[in-house]
CSV table of C-alpha atoms in Angstrom, one decimal:
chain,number,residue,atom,x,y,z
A,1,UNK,CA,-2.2,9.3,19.3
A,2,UNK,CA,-3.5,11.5,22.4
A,3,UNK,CA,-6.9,11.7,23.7
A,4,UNK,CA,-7.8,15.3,23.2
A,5,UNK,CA,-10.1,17.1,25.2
A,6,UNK,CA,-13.1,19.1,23.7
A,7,UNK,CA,-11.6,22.1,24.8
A,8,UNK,CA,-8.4,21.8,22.8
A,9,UNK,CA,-9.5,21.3,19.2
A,10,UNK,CA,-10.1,24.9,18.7
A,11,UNK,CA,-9.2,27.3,15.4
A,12,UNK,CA,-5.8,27.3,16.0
A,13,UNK,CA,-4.0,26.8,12.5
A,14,UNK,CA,-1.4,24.8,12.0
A,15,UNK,CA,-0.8,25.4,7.8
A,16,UNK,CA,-3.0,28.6,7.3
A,17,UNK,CA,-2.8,32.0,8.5
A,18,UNK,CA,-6.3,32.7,8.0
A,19,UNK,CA,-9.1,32.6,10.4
A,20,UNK,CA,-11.9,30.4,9.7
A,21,UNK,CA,-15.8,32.0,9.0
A,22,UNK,CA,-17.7,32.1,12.2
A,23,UNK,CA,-21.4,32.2,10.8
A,24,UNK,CA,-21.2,28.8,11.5
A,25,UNK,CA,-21.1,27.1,15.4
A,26,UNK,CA,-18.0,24.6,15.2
A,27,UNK,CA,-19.4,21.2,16.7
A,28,UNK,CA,-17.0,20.4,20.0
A,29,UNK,CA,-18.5,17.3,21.4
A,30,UNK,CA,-18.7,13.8,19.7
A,31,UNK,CA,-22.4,14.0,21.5
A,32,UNK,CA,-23.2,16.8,18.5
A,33,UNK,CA,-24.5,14.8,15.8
A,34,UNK,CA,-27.3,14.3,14.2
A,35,UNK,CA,-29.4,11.1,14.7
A,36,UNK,CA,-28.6,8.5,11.6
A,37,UNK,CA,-30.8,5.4,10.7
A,38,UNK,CA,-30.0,1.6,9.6
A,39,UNK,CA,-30.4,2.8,5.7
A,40,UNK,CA,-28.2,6.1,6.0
A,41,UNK,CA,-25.8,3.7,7.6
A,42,UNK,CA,-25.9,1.1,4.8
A,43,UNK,CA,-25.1,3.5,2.1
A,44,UNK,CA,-22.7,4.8,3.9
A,45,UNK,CA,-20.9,1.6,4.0
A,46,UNK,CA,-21.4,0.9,0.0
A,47,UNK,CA,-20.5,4.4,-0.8
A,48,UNK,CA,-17.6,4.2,0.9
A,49,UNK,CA,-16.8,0.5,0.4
A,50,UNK,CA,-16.7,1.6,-3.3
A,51,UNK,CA,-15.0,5.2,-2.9
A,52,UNK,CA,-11.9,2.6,-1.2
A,53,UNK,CA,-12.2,0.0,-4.4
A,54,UNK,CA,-11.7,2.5,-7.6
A,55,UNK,CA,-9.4,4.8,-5.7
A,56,UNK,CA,-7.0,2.7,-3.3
A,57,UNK,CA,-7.8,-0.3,-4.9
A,58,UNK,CA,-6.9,1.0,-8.5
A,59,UNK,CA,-3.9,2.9,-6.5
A,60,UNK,CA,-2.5,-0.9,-5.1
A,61,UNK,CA,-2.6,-2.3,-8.9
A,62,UNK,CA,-0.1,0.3,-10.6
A,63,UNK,CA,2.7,-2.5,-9.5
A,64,UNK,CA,1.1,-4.1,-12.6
A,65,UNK,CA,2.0,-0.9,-14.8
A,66,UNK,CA,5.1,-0.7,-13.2
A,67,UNK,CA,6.0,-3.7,-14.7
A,68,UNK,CA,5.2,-2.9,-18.1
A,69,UNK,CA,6.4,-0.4,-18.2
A,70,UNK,CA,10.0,-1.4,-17.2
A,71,UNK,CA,9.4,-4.4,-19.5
A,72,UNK,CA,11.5,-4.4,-22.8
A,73,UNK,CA,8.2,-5.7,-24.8
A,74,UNK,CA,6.8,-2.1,-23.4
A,75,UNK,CA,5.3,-0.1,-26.6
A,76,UNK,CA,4.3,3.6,-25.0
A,77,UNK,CA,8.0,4.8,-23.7
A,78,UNK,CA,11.1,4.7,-24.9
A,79,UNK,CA,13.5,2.2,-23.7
A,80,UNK,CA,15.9,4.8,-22.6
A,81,UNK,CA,13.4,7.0,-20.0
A,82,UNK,CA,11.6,3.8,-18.5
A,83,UNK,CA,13.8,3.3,-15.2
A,84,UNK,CA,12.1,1.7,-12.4
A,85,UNK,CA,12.8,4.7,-10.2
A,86,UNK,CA,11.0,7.1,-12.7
A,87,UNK,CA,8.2,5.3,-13.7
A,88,UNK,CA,7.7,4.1,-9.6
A,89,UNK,CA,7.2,7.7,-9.1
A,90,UNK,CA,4.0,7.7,-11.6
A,91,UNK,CA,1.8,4.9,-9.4
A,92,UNK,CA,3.2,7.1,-6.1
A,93,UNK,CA,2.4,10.4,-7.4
A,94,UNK,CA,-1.0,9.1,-7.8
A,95,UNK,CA,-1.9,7.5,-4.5
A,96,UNK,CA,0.2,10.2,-2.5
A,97,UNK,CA,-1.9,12.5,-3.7
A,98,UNK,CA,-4.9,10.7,-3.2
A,99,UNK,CA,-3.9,10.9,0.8
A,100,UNK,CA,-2.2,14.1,0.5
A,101,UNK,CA,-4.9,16.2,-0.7
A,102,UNK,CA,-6.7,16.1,2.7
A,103,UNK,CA,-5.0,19.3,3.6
A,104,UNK,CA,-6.9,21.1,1.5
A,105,UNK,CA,-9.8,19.2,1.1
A,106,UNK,CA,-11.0,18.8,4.5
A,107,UNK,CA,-11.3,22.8,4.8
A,108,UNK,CA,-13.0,23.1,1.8
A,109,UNK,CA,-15.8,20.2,2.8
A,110,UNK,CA,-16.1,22.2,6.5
A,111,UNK,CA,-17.6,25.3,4.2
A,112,UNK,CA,-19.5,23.2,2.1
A,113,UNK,CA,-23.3,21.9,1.7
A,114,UNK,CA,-24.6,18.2,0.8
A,115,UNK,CA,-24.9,19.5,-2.7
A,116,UNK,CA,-21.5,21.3,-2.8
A,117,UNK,CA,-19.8,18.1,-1.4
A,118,UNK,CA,-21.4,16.1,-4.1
A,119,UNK,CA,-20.3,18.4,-7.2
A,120,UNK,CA,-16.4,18.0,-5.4
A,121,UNK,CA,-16.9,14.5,-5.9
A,122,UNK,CA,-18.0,14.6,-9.4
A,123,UNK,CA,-14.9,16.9,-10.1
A,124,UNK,CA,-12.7,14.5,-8.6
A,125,UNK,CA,-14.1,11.5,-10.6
A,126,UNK,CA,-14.1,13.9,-14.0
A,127,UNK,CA,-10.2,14.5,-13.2
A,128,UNK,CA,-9.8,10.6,-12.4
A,129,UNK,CA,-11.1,9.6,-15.9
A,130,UNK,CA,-9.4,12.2,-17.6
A,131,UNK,CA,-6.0,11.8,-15.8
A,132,UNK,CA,-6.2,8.0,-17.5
A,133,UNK,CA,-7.6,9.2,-20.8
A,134,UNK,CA,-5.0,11.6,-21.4
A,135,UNK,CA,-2.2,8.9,-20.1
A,136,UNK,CA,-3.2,6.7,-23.1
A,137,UNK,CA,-1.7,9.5,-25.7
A,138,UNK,CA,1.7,9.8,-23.9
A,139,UNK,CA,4.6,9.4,-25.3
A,140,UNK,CA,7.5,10.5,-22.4
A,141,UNK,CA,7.5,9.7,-18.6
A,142,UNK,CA,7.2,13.0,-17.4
A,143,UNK,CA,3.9,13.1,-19.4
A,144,UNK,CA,2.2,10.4,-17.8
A,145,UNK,CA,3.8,11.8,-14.2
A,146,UNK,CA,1.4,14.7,-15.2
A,147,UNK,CA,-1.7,12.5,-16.1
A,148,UNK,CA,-1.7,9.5,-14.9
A,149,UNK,CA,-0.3,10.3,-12.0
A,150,UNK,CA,-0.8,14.0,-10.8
A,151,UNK,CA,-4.1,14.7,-12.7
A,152,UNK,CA,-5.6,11.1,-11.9
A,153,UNK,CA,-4.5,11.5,-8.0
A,154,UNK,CA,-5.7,15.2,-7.6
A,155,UNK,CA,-9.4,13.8,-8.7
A,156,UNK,CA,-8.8,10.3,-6.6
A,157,UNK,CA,-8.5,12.9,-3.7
A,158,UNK,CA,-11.5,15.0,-4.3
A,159,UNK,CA,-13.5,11.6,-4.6
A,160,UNK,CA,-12.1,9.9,-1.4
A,161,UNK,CA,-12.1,12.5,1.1
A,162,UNK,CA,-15.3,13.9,1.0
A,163,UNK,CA,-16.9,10.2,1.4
A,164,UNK,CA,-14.6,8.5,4.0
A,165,UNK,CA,-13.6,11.6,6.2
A,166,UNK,CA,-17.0,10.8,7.6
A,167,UNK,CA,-18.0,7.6,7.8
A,168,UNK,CA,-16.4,6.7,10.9
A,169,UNK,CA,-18.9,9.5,12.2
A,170,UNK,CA,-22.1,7.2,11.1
A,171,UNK,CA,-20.6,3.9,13.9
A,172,UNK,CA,-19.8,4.0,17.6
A,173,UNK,CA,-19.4,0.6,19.2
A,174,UNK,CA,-18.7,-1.1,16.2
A,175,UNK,CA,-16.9,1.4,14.2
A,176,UNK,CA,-14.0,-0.4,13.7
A,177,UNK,CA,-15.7,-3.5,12.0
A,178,UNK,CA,-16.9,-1.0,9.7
A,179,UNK,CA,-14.0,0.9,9.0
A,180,UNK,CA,-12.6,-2.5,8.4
A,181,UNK,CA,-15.1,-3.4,5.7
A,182,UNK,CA,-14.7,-0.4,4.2
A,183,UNK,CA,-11.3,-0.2,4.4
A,184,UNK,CA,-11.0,-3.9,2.7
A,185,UNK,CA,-12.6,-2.4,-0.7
A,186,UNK,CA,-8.6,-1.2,-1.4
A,187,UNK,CA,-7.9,-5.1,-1.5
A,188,UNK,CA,-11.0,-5.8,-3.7
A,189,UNK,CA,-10.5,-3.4,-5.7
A,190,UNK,CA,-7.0,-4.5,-6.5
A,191,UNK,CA,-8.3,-8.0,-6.4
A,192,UNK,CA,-10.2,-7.0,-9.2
A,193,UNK,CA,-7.8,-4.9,-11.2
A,194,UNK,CA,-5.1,-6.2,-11.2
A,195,UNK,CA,-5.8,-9.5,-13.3
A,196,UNK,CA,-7.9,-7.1,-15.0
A,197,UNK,CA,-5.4,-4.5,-16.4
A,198,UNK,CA,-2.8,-7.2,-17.2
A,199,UNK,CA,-5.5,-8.7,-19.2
A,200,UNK,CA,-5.9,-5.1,-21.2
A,201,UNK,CA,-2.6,-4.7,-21.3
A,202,UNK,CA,-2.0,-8.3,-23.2
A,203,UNK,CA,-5.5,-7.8,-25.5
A,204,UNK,CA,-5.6,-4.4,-26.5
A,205,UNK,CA,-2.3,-2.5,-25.4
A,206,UNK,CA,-1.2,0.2,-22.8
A,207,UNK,CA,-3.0,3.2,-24.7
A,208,UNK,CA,-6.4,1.1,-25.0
A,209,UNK,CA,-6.3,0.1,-21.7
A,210,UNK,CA,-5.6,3.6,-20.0
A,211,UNK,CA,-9.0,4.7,-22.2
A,212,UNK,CA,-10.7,1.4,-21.0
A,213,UNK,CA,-10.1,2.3,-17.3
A,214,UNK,CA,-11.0,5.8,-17.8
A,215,UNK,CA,-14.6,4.7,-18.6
A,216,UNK,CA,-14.7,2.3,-16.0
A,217,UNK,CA,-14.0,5.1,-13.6
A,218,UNK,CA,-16.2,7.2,-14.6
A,219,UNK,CA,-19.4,4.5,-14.6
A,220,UNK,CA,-18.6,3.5,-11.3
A,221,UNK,CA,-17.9,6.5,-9.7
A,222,UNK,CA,-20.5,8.8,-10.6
A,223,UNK,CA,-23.4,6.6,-8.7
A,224,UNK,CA,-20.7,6.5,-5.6
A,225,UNK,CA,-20.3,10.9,-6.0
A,226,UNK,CA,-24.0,11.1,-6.0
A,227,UNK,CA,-24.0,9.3,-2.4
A,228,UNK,CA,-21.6,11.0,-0.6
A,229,UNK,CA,-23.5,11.5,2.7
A,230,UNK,CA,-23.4,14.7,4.9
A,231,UNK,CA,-21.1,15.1,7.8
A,232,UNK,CA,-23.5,14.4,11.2
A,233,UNK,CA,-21.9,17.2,13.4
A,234,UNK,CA,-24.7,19.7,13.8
A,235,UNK,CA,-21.5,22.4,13.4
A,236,UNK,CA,-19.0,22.1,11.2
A,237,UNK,CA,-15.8,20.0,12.5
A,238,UNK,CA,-12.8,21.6,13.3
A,239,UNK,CA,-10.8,21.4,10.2
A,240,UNK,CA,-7.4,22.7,11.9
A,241,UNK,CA,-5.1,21.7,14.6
A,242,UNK,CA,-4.3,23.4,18.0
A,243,UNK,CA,-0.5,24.3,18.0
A,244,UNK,CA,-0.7,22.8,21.8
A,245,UNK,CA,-2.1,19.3,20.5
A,246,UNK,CA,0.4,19.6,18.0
A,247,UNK,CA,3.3,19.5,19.7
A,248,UNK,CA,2.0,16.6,22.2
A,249,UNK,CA,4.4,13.3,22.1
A,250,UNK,CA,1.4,11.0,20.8
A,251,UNK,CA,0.6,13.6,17.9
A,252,UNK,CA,4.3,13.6,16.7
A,253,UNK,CA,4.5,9.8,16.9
A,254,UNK,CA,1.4,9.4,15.3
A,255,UNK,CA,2.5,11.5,12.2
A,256,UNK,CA,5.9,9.8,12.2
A,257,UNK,CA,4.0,6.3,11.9
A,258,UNK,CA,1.9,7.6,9.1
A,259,UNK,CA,5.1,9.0,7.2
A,260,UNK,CA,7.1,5.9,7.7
A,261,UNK,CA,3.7,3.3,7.1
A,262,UNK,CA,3.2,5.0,4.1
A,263,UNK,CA,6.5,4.3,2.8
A,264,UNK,CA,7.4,1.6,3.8
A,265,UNK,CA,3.9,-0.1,3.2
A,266,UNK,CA,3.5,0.5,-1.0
A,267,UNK,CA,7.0,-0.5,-1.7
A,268,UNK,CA,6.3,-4.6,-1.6
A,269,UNK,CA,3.1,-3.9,-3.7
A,270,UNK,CA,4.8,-1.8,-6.3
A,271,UNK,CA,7.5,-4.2,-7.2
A,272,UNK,CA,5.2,-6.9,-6.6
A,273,UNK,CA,4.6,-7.8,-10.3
A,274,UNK,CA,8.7,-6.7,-11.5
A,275,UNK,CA,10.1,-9.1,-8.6
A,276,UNK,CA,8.0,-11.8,-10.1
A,277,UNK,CA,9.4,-11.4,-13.1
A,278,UNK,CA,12.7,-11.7,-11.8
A,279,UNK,CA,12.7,-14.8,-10.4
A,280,UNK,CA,11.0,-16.4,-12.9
A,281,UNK,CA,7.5,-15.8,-13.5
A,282,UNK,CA,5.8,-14.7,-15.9
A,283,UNK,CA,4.4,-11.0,-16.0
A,284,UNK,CA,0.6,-12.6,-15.8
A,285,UNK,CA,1.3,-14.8,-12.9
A,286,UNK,CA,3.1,-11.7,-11.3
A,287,UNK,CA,-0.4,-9.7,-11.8
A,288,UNK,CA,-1.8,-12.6,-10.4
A,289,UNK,CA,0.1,-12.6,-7.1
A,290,UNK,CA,-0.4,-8.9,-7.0
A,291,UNK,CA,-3.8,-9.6,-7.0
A,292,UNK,CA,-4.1,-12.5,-4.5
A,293,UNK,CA,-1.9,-10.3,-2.2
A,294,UNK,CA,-5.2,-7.9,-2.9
A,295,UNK,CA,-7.7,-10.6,-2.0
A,296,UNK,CA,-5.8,-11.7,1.2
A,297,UNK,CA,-5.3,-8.1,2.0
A,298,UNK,CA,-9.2,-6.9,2.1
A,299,UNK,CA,-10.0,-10.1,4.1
A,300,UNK,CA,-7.4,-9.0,6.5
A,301,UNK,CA,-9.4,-5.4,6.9
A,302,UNK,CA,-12.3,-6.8,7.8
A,303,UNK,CA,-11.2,-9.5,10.6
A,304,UNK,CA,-8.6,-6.8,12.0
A,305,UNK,CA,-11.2,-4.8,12.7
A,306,UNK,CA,-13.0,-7.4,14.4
A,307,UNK,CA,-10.2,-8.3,16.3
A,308,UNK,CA,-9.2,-4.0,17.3
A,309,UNK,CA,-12.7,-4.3,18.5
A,310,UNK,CA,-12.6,-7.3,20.6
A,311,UNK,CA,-8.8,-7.2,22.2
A,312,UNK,CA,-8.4,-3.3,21.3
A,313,UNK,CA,-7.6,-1.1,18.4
A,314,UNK,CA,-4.3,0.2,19.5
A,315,UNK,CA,-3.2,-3.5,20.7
A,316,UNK,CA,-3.9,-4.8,17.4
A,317,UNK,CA,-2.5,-2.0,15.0
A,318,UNK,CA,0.8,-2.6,17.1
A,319,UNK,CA,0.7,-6.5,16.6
A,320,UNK,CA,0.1,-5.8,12.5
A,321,UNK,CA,3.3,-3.8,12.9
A,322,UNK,CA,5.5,-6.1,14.4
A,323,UNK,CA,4.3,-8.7,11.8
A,324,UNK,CA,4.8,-6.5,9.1
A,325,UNK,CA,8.6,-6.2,9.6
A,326,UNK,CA,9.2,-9.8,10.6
A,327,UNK,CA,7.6,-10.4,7.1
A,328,UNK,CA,9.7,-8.5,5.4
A,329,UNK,CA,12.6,-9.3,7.1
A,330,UNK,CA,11.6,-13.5,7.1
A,331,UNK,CA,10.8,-14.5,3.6
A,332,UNK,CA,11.0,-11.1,1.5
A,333,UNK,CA,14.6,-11.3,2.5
A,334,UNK,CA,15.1,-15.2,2.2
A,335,UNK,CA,13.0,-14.8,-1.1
A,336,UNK,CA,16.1,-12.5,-2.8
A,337,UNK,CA,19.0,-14.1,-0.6
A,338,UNK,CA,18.4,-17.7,-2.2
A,339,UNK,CA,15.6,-17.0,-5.2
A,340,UNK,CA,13.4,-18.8,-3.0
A,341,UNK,CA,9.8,-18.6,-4.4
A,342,UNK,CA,8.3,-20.4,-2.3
A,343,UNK,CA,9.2,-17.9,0.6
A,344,UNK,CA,8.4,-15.2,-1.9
A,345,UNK,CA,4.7,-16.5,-2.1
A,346,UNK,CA,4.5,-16.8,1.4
A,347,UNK,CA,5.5,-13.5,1.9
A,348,UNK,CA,2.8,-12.2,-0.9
A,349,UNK,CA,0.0,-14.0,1.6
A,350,UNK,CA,1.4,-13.2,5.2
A,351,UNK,CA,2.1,-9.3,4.0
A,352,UNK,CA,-1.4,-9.2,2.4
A,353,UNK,CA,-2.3,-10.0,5.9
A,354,UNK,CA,-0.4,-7.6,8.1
A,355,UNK,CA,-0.5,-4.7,5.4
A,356,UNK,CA,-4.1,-5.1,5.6
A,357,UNK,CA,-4.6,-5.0,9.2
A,358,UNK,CA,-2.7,-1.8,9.8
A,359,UNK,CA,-4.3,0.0,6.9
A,360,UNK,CA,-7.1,-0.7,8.3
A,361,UNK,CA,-7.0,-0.1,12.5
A,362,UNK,CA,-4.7,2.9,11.4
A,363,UNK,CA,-7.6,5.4,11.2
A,364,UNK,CA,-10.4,4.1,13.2
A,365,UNK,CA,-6.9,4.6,16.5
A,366,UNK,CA,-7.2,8.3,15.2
A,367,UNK,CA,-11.2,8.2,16.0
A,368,UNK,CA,-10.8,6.8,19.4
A,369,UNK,CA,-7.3,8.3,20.3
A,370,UNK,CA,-8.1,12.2,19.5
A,371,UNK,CA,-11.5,12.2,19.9
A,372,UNK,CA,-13.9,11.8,17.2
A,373,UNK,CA,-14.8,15.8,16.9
A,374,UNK,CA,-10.9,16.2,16.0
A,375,UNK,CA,-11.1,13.1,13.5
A,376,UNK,CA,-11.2,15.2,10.6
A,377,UNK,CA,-8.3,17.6,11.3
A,378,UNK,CA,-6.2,15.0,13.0
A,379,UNK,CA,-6.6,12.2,10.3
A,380,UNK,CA,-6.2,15.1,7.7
A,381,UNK,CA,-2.7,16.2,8.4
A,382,UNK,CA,-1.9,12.4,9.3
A,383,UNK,CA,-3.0,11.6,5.8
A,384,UNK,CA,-1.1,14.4,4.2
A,385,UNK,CA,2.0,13.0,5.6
A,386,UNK,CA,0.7,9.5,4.7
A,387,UNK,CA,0.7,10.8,1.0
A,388,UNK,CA,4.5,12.4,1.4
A,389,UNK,CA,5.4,9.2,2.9
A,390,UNK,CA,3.9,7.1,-0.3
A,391,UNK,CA,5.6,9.2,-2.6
A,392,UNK,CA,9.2,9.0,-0.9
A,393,UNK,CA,8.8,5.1,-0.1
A,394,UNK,CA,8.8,3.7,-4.0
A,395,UNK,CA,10.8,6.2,-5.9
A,396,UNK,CA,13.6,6.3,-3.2
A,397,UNK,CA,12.9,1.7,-3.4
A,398,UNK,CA,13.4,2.3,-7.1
A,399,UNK,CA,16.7,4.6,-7.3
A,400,UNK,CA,18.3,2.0,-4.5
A,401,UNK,CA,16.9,-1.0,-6.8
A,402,UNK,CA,18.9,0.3,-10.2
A,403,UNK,CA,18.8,-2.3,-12.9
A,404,UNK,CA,15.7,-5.0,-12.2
A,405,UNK,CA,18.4,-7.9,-10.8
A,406,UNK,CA,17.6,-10.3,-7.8
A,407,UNK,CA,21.1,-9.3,-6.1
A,408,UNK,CA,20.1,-5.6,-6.2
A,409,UNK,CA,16.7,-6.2,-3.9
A,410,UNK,CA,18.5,-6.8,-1.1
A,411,UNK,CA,18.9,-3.1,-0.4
A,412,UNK,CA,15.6,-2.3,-1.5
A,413,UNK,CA,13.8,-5.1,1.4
A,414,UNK,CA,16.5,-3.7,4.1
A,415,UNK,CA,15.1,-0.2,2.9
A,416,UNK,CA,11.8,-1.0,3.5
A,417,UNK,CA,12.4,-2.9,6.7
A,418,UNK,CA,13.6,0.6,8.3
A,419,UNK,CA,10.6,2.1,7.0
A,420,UNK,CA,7.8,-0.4,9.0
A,421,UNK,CA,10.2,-1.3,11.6
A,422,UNK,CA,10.5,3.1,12.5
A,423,UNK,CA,6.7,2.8,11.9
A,424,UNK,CA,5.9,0.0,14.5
A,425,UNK,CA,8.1,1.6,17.4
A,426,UNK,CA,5.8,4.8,16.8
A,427,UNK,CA,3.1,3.1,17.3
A,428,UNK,CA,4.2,1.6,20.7
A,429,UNK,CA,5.2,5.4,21.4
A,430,UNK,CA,1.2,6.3,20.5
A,431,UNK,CA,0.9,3.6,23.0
A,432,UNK,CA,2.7,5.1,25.8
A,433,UNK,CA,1.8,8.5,25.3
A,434,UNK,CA,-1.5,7.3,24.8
A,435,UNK,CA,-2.0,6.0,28.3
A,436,UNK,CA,0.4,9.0,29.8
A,437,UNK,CA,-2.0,11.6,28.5
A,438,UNK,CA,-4.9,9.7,29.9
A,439,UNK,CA,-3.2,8.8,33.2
A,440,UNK,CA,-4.0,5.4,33.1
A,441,UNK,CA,-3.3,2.1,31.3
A,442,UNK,CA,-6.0,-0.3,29.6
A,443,UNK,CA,-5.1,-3.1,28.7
A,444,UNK,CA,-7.4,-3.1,26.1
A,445,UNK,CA,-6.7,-0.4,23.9
């Protein structure tokens, strides 16, 4: 991820043919921004603290519904259409798109005003809580593809983007301890839902619990849409990338990282709850591990980006990587090779851990790499591979897993080893390029 000057994020389009309005001055220094105060700051954290929890928190709990509905005690699909690879592609539908959408979002928010931005948001949380309540009357798989996941993750979108695109605008010095924090409401938020949906699931059933969520979202969200704060640029941010920062070294590995990340980093969480099960445990103690991988996961966000701050963000995102694939590789592997659990519940913690960390230094590296006046249209298209990344990673895990066996999740961890470990060798190529682009080398990065 390169260090772009001023003078390079200009209109130049990447994915759109069409100039951009001009009535408005496009901001093209970091130094053009509005003053912000302590209060503006605080809400910006809780807004976007919360934005995280019912969107990627809510996305990181579908392992939970994954396992239900592969389960043969499952009531809402028939037995015949509920393969692991199909209904894998309902929870990744949903959170790809969530990441995906940025590529038309971002555009759309550069034209908009405070009050514009706030009616997105309130679309996208509409769509969220109808996506769910329409799930609950499915029948069919391809049904709740539709609902559950492509109507629930267009609205997640329109919620998340608008809030967190800029709230790494509102922090300087300490922007990544804030990102962190508010990049640690995805493990809260599936701290708290996954025990919680296992628990409608058991009580009430799948359809009641789809229309119990739905409500949920749509209590919590609306106070969060009716906070989304306003971009500080005194312009509006570029929104599109130059063709000449595009085709820079650092730009390609950094989209390569966020492809392969993605992938590779919601495969362990969306068998999380099915593995469980396979070796033994019950489906609520698999929705509890889910959720403790959750916990250990937000707690991560927050001292990583305490740590990227102190030792460097770059440094750090690199040292989650490496960690990541030695976890997998360690006891994810040992887990299936002997139907170790107690390698499998180390895993759970230590990949709570590294998942965490990169999740969260991932975006605040975009900030300091490209320059915070190309953080929107950098971290845009990086997202929108993110979400294409997601929604290859779990499907393509659950066509290689077949029937839910312990033997058959051998291919599935080697699978997602190649995913993280192609993932942390682009991230030692931002690195590089990084410090090639800036013609020096800090060790502190």
């Amino acid at each position: 991820m390169m260090a772009s000057p001023a003078s390079e994020v200009q209109l130049t389009t990447l994915h759109s043919s069409h100039d951009e309005e001009t009535t408005t001055p496009v901001a093209t220094s970091s130094n053009d921004l509005h003053p912000t105060t302590p209060r503006r700051q605080l809400l910006v954290l809780i807004s976007s603290f919360l934005t995280i929890c019912i969107t990627v928190g809510l996305n990181q709990s579908y392992g939970v519904f994954q396992s239900y509905y592969t389960s043969p005690s499952q009531t809402i699909l028939p037995v015949s259409t509920s393969s692991s690879a199909l209904t894998a592609f309902i929870g990744t539908l949903g959170s790809g798109l969530t990441w995906s959408g940025s590529l038309f979002i971002n555009p759309i928010l550069a034209r908009l005003n405070v009050k514009g931005t706030k009616a997105l948001c309130v679309t996208g949380v509409l769509c969220m809580s109808l996506g769910l309540g329409l799930a609950s009357l499915c029948s069919q798989v391809w049904q709740l593809l539709l609902t559950q996941g492509l109507l629930y993750g267009i609205g997640s979108s329109l919620l998340y983007f608008p809030i967190l695109s800029v709230a790494p605008e509102y922090f300087t010095a300490h922007r990544g301890s804030a990102m962190g924090f508010i990049l640690s409401g995805s493990g809260m938020g599936g701290l708290i839902f996954s025990p919680l949906i296992r628990a409608l699931l058991s009580a009430i059933g799948p359809r009641w619990a789809l229309r119990a969520l739905a409500l949920l979202v749509l209590v919590v969200s609306l106070p969060i849409a009716s906070m989304a704060a306003p971009s500080r640029f005194v312009g509006r941010r570029p929104t599109r990338i130059d063709i000449k920062l595009a085709m820079k070294p650092s730009f390609l590995f950094s989209v390569g990282a966020g492809f392969l990340q993605a992938g590779g980093n919601g495969l362990p969480l969306t068998f999380l709850a099915e593995y469980s099960v396979v070796l033994g445990y019950s489906a609520g103690f698999g929705a509890t591990l889910l959720a403790v991988s959750n916990g250990v996961n937000s707690v991560s966000r927050v001292m990583s980006g305490f740590a990227g701050d102190r030792f460097g963000r770059q440094n750090t995102l690199i040292l989650t990587g490496v960690l990541c694939v030695i976890s997998v590789l360690g006891f994810w592997l040992g887990s299936v090779s002997g139907g170790n659990k107690v390698l499998w519940i180390v895993f759970v913690v230590l990949y709570g851990v590294t998942g965490g960390g990169y999740n969260a230094l991932f975006p605040t590296t975009v900030a300091d790499v490209f320059g915070l006046q190309a953080y929107a249209s950098v971290n845009g298209f990086i997202y929108f591979v993110r979400g294409l990344g997601t929604m290859f990673g779990s499907p393509v895990g659950g066509k290689i897993l077949g029937e839910s066996k312990l033997v058959n999740y051998r291919n599935v961890v080697l699978f997602d080893a190649a995913l993280l470990g192609g993932a942390m060798f682009c991230v030692i190529g931002v690195r590089c390029w990084d410090a090639v682009d800036k013609r020096t080398w800090k060790w502190k990065a």
